[in-house]
PDB file of N, CA and C in Angstrom:
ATOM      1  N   UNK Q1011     -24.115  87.226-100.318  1.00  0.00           N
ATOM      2  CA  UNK Q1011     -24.170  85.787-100.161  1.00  0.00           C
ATOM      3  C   UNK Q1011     -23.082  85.305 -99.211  1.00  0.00           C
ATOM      4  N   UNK Q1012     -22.027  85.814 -99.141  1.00  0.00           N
ATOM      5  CA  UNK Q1012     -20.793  85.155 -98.475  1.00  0.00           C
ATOM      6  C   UNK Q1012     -21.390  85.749 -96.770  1.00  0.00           C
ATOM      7  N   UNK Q1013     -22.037  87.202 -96.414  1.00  0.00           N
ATOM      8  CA  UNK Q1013     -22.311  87.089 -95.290  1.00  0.00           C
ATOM      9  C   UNK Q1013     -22.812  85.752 -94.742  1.00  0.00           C
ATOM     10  N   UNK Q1014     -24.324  85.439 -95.720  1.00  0.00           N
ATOM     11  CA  UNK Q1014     -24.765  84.451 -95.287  1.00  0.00           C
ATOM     12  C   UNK Q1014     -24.097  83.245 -94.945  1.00  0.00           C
ATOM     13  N   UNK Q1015     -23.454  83.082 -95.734  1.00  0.00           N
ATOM     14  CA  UNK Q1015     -22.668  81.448 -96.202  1.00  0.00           C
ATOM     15  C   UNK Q1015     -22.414  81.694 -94.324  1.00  0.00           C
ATOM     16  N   UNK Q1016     -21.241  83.187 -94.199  1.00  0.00           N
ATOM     17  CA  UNK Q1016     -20.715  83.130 -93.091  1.00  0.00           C
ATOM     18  C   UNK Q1016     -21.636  82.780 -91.811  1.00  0.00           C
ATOM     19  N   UNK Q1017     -22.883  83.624 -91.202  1.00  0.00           N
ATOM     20  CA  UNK Q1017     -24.049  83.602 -90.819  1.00  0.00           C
ATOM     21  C   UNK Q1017     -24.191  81.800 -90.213  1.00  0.00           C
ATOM     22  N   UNK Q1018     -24.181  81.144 -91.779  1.00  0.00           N
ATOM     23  CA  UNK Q1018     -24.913  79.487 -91.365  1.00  0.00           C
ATOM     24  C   UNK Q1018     -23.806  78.766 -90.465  1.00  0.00           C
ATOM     25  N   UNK Q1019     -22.222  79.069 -91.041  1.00  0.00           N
ATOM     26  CA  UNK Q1019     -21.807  78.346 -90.190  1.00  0.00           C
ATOM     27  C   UNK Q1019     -21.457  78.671 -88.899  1.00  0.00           C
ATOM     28  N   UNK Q1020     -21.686  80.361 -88.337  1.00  0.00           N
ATOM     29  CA  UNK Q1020     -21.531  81.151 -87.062  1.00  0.00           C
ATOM     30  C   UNK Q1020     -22.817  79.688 -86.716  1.00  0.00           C
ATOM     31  N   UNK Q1021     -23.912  80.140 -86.888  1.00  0.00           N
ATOM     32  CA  UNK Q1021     -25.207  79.190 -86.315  1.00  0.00           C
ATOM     33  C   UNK Q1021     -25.069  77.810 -86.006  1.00  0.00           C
ATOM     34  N   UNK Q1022     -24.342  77.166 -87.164  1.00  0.00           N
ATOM     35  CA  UNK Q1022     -23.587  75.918 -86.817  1.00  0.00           C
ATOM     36  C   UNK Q1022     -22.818  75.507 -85.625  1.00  0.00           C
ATOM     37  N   UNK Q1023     -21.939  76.393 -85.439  1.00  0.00           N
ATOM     38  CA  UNK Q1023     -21.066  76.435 -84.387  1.00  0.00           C
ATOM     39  C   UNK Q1023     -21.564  76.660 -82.994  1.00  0.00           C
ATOM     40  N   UNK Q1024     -22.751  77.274 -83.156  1.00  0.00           N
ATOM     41  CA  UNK Q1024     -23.538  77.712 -82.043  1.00  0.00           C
ATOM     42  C   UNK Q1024     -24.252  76.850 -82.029  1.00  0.00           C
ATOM     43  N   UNK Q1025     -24.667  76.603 -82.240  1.00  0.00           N
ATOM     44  CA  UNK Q1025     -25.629  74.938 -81.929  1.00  0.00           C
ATOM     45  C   UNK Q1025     -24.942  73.917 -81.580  1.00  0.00           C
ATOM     46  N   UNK Q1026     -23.938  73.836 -82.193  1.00  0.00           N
ATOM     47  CA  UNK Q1026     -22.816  72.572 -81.439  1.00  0.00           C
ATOM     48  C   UNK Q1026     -22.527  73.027 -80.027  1.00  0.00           C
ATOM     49  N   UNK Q1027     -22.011  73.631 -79.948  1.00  0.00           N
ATOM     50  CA  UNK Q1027     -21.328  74.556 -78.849  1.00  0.00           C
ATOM     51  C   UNK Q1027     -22.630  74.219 -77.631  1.00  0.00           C
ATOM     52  N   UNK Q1028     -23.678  75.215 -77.824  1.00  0.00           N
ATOM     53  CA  UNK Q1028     -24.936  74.995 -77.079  1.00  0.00           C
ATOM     54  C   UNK Q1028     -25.552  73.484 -76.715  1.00  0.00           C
ATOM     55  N   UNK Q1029     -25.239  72.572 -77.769  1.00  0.00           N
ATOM     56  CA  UNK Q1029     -25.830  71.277 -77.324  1.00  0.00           C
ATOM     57  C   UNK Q1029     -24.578  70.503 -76.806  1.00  0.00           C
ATOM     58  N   UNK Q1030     -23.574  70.430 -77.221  1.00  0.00           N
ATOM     59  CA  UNK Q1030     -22.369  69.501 -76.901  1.00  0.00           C
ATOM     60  C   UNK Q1030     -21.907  70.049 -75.387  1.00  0.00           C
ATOM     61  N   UNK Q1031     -21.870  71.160 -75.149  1.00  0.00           N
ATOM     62  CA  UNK Q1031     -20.646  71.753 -74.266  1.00  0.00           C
ATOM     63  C   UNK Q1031     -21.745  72.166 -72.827  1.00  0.00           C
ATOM     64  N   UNK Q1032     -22.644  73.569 -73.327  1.00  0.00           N
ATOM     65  CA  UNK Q1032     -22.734  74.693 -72.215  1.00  0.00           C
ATOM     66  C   UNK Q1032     -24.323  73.547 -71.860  1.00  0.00           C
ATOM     67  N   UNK Q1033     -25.419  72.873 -72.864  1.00  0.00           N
ATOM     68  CA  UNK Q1033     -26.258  72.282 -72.071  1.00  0.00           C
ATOM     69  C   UNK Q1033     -25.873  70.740 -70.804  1.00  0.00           C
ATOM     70  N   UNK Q1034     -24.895  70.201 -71.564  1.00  0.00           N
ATOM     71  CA  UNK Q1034     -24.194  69.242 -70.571  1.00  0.00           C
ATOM     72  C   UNK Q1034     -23.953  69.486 -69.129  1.00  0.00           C
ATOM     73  N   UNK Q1035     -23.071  70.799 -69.403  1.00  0.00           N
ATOM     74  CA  UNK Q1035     -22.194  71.576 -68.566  1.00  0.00           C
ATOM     75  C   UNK Q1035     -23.247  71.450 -67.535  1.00  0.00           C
ATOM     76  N   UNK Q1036     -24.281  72.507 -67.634  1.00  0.00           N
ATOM     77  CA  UNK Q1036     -25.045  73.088 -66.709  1.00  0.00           C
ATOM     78  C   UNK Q1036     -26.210  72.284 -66.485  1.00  0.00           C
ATOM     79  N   UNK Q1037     -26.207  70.979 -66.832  1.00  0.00           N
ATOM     80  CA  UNK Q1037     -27.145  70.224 -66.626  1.00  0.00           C
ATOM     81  C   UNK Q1037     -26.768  69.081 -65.357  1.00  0.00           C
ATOM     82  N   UNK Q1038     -24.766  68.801 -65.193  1.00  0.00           N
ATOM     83  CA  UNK Q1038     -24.179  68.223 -64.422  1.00  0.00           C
ATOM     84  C   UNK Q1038     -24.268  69.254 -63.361  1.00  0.00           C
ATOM     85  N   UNK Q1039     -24.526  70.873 -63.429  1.00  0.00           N
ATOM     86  CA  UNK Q1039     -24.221  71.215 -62.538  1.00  0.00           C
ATOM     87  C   UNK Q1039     -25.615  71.232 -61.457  1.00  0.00           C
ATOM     88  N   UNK Q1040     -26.489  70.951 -61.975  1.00  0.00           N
ATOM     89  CA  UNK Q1040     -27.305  71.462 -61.846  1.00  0.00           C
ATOM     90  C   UNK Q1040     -28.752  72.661 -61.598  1.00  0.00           C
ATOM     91  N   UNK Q1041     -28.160  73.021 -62.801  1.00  0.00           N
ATOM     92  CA  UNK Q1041     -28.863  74.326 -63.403  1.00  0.00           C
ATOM     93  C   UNK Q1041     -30.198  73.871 -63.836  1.00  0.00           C
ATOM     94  N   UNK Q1042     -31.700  74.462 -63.642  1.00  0.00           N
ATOM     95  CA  UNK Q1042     -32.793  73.937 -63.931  1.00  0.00           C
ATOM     96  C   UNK Q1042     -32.647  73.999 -65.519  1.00  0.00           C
ATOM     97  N   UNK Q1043     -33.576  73.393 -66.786  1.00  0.00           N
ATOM     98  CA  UNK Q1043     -33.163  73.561 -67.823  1.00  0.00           C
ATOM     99  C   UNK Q1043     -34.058  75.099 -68.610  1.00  0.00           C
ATOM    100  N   UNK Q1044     -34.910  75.940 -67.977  1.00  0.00           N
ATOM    101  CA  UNK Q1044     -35.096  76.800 -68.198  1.00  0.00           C
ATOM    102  C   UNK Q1044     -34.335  77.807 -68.336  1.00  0.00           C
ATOM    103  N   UNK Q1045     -33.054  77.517 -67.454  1.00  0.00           N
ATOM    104  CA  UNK Q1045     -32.223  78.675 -66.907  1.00  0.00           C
ATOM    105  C   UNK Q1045     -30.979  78.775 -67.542  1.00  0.00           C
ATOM    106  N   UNK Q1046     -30.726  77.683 -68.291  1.00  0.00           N
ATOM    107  CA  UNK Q1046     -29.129  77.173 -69.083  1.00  0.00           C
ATOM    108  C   UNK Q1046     -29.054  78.616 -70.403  1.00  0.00           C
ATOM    109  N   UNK Q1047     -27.970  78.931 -70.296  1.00  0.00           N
ATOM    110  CA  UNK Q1047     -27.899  80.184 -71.527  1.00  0.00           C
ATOM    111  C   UNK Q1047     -27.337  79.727 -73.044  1.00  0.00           C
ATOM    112  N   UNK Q1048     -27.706  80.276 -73.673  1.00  0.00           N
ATOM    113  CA  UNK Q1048     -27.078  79.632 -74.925  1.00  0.00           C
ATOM    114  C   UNK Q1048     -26.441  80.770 -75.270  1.00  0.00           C
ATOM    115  N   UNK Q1049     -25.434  80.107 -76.455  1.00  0.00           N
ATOM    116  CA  UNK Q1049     -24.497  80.931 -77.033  1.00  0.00           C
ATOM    117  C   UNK Q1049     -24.888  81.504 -78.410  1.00  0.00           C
ATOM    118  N   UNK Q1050     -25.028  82.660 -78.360  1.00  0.00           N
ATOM    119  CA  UNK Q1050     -25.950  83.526 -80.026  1.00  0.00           C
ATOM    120  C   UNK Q1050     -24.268  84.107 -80.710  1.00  0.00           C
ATOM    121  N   UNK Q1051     -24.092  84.269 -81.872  1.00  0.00           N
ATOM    122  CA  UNK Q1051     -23.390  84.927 -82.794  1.00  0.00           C
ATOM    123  C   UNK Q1051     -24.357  86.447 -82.800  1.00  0.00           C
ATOM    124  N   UNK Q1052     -23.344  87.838 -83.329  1.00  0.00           N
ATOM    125  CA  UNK Q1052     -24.136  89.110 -83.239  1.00  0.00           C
ATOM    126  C   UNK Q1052     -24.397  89.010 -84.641  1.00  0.00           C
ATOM    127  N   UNK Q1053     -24.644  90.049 -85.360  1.00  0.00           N
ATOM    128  CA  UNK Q1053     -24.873  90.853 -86.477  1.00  0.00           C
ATOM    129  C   UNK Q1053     -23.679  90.895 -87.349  1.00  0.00           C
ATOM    130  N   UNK Q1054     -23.499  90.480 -88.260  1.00  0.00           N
ATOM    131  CA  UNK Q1054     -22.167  90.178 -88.819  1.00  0.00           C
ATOM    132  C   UNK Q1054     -22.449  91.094 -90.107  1.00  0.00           C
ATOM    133  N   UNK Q1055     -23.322  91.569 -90.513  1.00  0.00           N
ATOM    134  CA  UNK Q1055     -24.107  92.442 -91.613  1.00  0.00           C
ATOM    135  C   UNK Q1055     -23.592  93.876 -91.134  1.00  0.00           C
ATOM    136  N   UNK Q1056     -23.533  94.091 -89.768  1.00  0.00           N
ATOM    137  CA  UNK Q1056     -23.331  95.377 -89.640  1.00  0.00           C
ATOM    138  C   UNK Q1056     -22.055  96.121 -89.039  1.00  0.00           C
ATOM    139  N   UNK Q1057     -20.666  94.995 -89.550  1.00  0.00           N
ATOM    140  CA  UNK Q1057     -19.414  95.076 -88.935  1.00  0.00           C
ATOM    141  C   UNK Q1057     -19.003  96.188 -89.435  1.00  0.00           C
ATOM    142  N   UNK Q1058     -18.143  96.537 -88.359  1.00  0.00           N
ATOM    143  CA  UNK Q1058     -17.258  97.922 -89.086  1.00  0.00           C
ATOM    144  C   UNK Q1058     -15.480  97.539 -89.525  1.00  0.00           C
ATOM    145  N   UNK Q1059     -15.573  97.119 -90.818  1.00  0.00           N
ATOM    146  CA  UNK Q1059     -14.185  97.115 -91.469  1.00  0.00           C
ATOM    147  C   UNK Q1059     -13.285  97.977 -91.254  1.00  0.00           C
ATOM    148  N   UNK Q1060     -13.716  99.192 -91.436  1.00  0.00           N
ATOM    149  CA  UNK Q1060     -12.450  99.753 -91.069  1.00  0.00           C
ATOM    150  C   UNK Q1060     -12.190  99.242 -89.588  1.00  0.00           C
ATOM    151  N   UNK Q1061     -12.712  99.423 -88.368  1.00  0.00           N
ATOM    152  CA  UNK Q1061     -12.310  99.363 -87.569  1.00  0.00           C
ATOM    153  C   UNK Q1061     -11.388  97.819 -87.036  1.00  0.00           C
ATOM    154  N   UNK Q1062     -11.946  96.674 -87.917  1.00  0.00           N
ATOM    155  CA  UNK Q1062     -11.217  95.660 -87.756  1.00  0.00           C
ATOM    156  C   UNK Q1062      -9.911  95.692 -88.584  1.00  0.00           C
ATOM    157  N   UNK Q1063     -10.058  96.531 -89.374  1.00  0.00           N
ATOM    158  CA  UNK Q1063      -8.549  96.712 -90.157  1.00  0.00           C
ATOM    159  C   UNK Q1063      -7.559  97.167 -89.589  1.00  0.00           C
ATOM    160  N   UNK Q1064      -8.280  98.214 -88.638  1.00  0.00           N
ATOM    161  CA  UNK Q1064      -7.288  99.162 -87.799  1.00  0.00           C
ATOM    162  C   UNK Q1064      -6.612  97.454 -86.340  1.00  0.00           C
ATOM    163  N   UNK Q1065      -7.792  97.370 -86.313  1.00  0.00           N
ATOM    164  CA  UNK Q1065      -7.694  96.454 -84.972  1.00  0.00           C
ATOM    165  C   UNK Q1065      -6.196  95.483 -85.446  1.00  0.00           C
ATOM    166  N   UNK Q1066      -6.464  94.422 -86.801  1.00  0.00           N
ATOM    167  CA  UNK Q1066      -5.662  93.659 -87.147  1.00  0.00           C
ATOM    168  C   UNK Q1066      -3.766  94.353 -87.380  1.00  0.00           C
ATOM    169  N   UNK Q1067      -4.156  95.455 -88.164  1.00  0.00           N
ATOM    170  CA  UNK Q1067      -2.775  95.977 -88.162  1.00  0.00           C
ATOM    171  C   UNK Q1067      -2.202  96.199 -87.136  1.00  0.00           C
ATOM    172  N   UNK Q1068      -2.921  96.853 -85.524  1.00  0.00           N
ATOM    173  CA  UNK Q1068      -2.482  96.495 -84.369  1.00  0.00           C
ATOM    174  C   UNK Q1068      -1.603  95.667 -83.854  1.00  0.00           C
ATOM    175  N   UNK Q1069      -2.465  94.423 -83.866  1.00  0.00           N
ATOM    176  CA  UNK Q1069      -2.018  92.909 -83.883  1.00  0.00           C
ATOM    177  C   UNK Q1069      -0.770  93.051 -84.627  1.00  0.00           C
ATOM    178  N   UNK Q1070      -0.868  92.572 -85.832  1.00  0.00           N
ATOM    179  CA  UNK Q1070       0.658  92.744 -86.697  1.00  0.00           C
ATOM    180  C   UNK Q1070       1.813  93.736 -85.849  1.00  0.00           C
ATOM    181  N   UNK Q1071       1.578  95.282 -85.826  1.00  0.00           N
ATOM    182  CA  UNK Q1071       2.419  95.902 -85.480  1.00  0.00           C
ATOM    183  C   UNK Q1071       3.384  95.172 -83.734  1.00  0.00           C
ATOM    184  N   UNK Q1072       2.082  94.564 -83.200  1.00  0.00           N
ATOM    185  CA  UNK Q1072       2.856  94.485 -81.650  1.00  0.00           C
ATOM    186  C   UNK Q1072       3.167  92.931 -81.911  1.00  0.00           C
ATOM    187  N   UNK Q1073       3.367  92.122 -82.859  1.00  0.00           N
ATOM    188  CA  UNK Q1073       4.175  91.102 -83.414  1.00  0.00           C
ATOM    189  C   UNK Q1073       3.267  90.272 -82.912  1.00  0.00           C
ATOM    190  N   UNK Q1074       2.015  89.924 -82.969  1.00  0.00           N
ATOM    191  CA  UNK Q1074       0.719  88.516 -82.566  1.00  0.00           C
ATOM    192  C   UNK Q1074       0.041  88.380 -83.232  1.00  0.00           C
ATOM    193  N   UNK Q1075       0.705  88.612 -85.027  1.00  0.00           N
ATOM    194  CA  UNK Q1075       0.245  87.886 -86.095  1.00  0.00           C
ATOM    195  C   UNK Q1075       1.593  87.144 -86.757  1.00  0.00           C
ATOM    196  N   UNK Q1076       1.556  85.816 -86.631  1.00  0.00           N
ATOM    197  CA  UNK Q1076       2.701  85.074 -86.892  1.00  0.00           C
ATOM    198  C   UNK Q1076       2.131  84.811 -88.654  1.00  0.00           C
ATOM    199  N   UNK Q1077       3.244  85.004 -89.811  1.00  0.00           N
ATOM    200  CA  UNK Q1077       3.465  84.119 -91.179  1.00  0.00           C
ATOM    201  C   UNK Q1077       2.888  82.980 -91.292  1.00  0.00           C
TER     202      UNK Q1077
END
């Protein structure tokens, strides 16, 4: 359930993002509206923990996780 929960608001964000920001954007620029890209979230079901664990302790170790 919490993927999901996570999932709705990735989608959320992407829909804002896509209507507020990148369709504006490329609509001033004049980009036809067939051609404008939107912004997708990946697969969040099929993350690899360990590897973000490793990633974050990284971070920490080279001091660019601040308290």
């Amino acid at each position: 359930m919490f993927q999901q929960a996570i999932g709705a608001h990735l989608d959320t964000i992407a829909q804002t993002i896509n209507e507020d920001a990148v369709g504006p954007l490329c609509r001033l620029n004049g980009i036809p509206p067939e051609l404008i890209p939107t912004l997708n979230h990946g697969d969040i079901e099929s993350a690899d923990l360990a590897r973000l664990g490793t990633y974050l302790v990284s971070l920490g170790t080279a001091g660019l996780l601040a308290d």
